[in-house]
mmCIF file of C-alpha atoms in Angstrom:
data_model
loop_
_atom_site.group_PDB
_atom_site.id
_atom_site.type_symbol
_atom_site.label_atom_id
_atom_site.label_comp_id
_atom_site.label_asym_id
_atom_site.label_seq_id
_atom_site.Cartn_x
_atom_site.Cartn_y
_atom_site.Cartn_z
ATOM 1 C CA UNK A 1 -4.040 6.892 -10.012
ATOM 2 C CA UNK A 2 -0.944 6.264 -7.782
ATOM 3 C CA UNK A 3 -0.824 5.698 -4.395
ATOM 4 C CA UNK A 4 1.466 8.323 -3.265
ATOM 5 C CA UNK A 5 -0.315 7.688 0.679
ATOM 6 C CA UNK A 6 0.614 4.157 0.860
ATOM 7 C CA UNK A 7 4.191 5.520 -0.563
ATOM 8 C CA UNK A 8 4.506 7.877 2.070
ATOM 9 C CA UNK A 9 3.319 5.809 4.801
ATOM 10 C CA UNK A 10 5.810 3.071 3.671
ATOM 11 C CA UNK A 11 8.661 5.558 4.001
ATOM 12 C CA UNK A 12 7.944 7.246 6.950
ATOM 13 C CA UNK A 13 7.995 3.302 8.594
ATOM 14 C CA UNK A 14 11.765 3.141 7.104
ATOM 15 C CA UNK A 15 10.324 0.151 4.790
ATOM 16 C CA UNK A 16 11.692 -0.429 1.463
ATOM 17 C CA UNK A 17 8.973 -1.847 -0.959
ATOM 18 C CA UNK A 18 10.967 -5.218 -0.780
ATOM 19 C CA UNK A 19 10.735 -4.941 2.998
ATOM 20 C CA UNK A 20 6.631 -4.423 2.769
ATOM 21 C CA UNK A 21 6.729 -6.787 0.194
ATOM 22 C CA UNK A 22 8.312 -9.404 2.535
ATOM 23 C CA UNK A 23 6.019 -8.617 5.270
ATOM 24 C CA UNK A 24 2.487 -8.918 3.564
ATOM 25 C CA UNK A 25 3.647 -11.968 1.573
ATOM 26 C CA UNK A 26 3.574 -10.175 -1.976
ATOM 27 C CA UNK A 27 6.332 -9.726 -4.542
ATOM 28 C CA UNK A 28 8.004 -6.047 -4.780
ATOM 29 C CA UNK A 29 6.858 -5.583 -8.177
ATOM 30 C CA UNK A 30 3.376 -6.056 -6.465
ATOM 31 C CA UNK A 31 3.988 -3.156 -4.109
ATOM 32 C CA UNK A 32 5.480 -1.273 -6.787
ATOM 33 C CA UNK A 33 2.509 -1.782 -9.346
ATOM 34 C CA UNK A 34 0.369 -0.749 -6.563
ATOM 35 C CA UNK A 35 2.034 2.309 -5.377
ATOM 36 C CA UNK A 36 2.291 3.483 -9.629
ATOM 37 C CA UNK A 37 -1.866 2.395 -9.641
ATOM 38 C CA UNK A 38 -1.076 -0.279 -12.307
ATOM 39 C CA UNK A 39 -2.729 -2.430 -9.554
ATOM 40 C CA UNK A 40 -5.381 -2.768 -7.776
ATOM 41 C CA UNK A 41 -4.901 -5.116 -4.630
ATOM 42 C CA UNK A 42 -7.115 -7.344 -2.989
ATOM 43 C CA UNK A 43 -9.160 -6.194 0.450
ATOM 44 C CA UNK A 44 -6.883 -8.883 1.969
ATOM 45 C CA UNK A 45 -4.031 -7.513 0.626
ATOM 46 C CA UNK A 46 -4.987 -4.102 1.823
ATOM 47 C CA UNK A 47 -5.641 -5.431 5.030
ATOM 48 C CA UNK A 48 -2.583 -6.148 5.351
ATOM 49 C CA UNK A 49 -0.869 -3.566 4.183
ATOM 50 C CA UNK A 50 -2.528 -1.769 6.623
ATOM 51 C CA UNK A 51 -1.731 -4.106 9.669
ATOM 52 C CA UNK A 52 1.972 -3.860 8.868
ATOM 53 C CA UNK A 53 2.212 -0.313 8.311
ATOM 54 C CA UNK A 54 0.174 0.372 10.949
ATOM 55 C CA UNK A 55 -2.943 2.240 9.401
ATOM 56 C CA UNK A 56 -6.330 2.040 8.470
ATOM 57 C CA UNK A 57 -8.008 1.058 5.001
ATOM 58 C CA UNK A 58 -8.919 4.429 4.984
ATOM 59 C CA UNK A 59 -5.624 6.036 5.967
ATOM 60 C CA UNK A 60 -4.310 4.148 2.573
ATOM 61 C CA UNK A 61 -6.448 3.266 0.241
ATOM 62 C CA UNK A 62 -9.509 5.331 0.239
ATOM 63 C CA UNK A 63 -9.789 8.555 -2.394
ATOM 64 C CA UNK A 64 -10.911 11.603 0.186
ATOM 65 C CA UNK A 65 -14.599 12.458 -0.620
ATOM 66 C CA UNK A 66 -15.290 8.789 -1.169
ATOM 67 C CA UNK A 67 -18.118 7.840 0.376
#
C-alpha cells in the first residue's frame, strides 16, 4: 500500500526524497520504495523519518483504524 502521508508530509516540508534521504541516512531509492509500499522500513528508520519531518509514528506510518 503506498505511503501517500509520508509523501505529503515530505512535500509540504519542501524536501525532495534525496533531501529526506540525506537526512535519515538512507538511499533515495529507499525513500522511494517506501513511499510506492515496496518497503517496509525499520522502527528506527521510521523514527527518524518522523524526527526530521517533524511528526509522529502515527502521523506517518500508522493505517487509521489500526489499533
Amino acid at each position: 500500500m503506498k505511503n501517500l502521508k509520508l509523501k505529503s508530509a515530505r512535500v509540504l516540508k519542501d524536501m525532495s526524497q534525496e533531501g529526506l534521504a540525506k537526512a535519515v541516512g538512507v538511499s533515495r531509492q529507499t525513500i522511494s520504495a517506501i513511499e510506492k509500499g515496496d518497503y517496509n522500513p525499520t522502527i528506527n528508520l521510521c523514527i527518524a523519518i518522523c524526527k526530521v519531518l517533524g511528526l509522529t509514528l502515527n502521523d506517518l506510518f500508522w493505517e487509521e483504524g489500526t489499533p
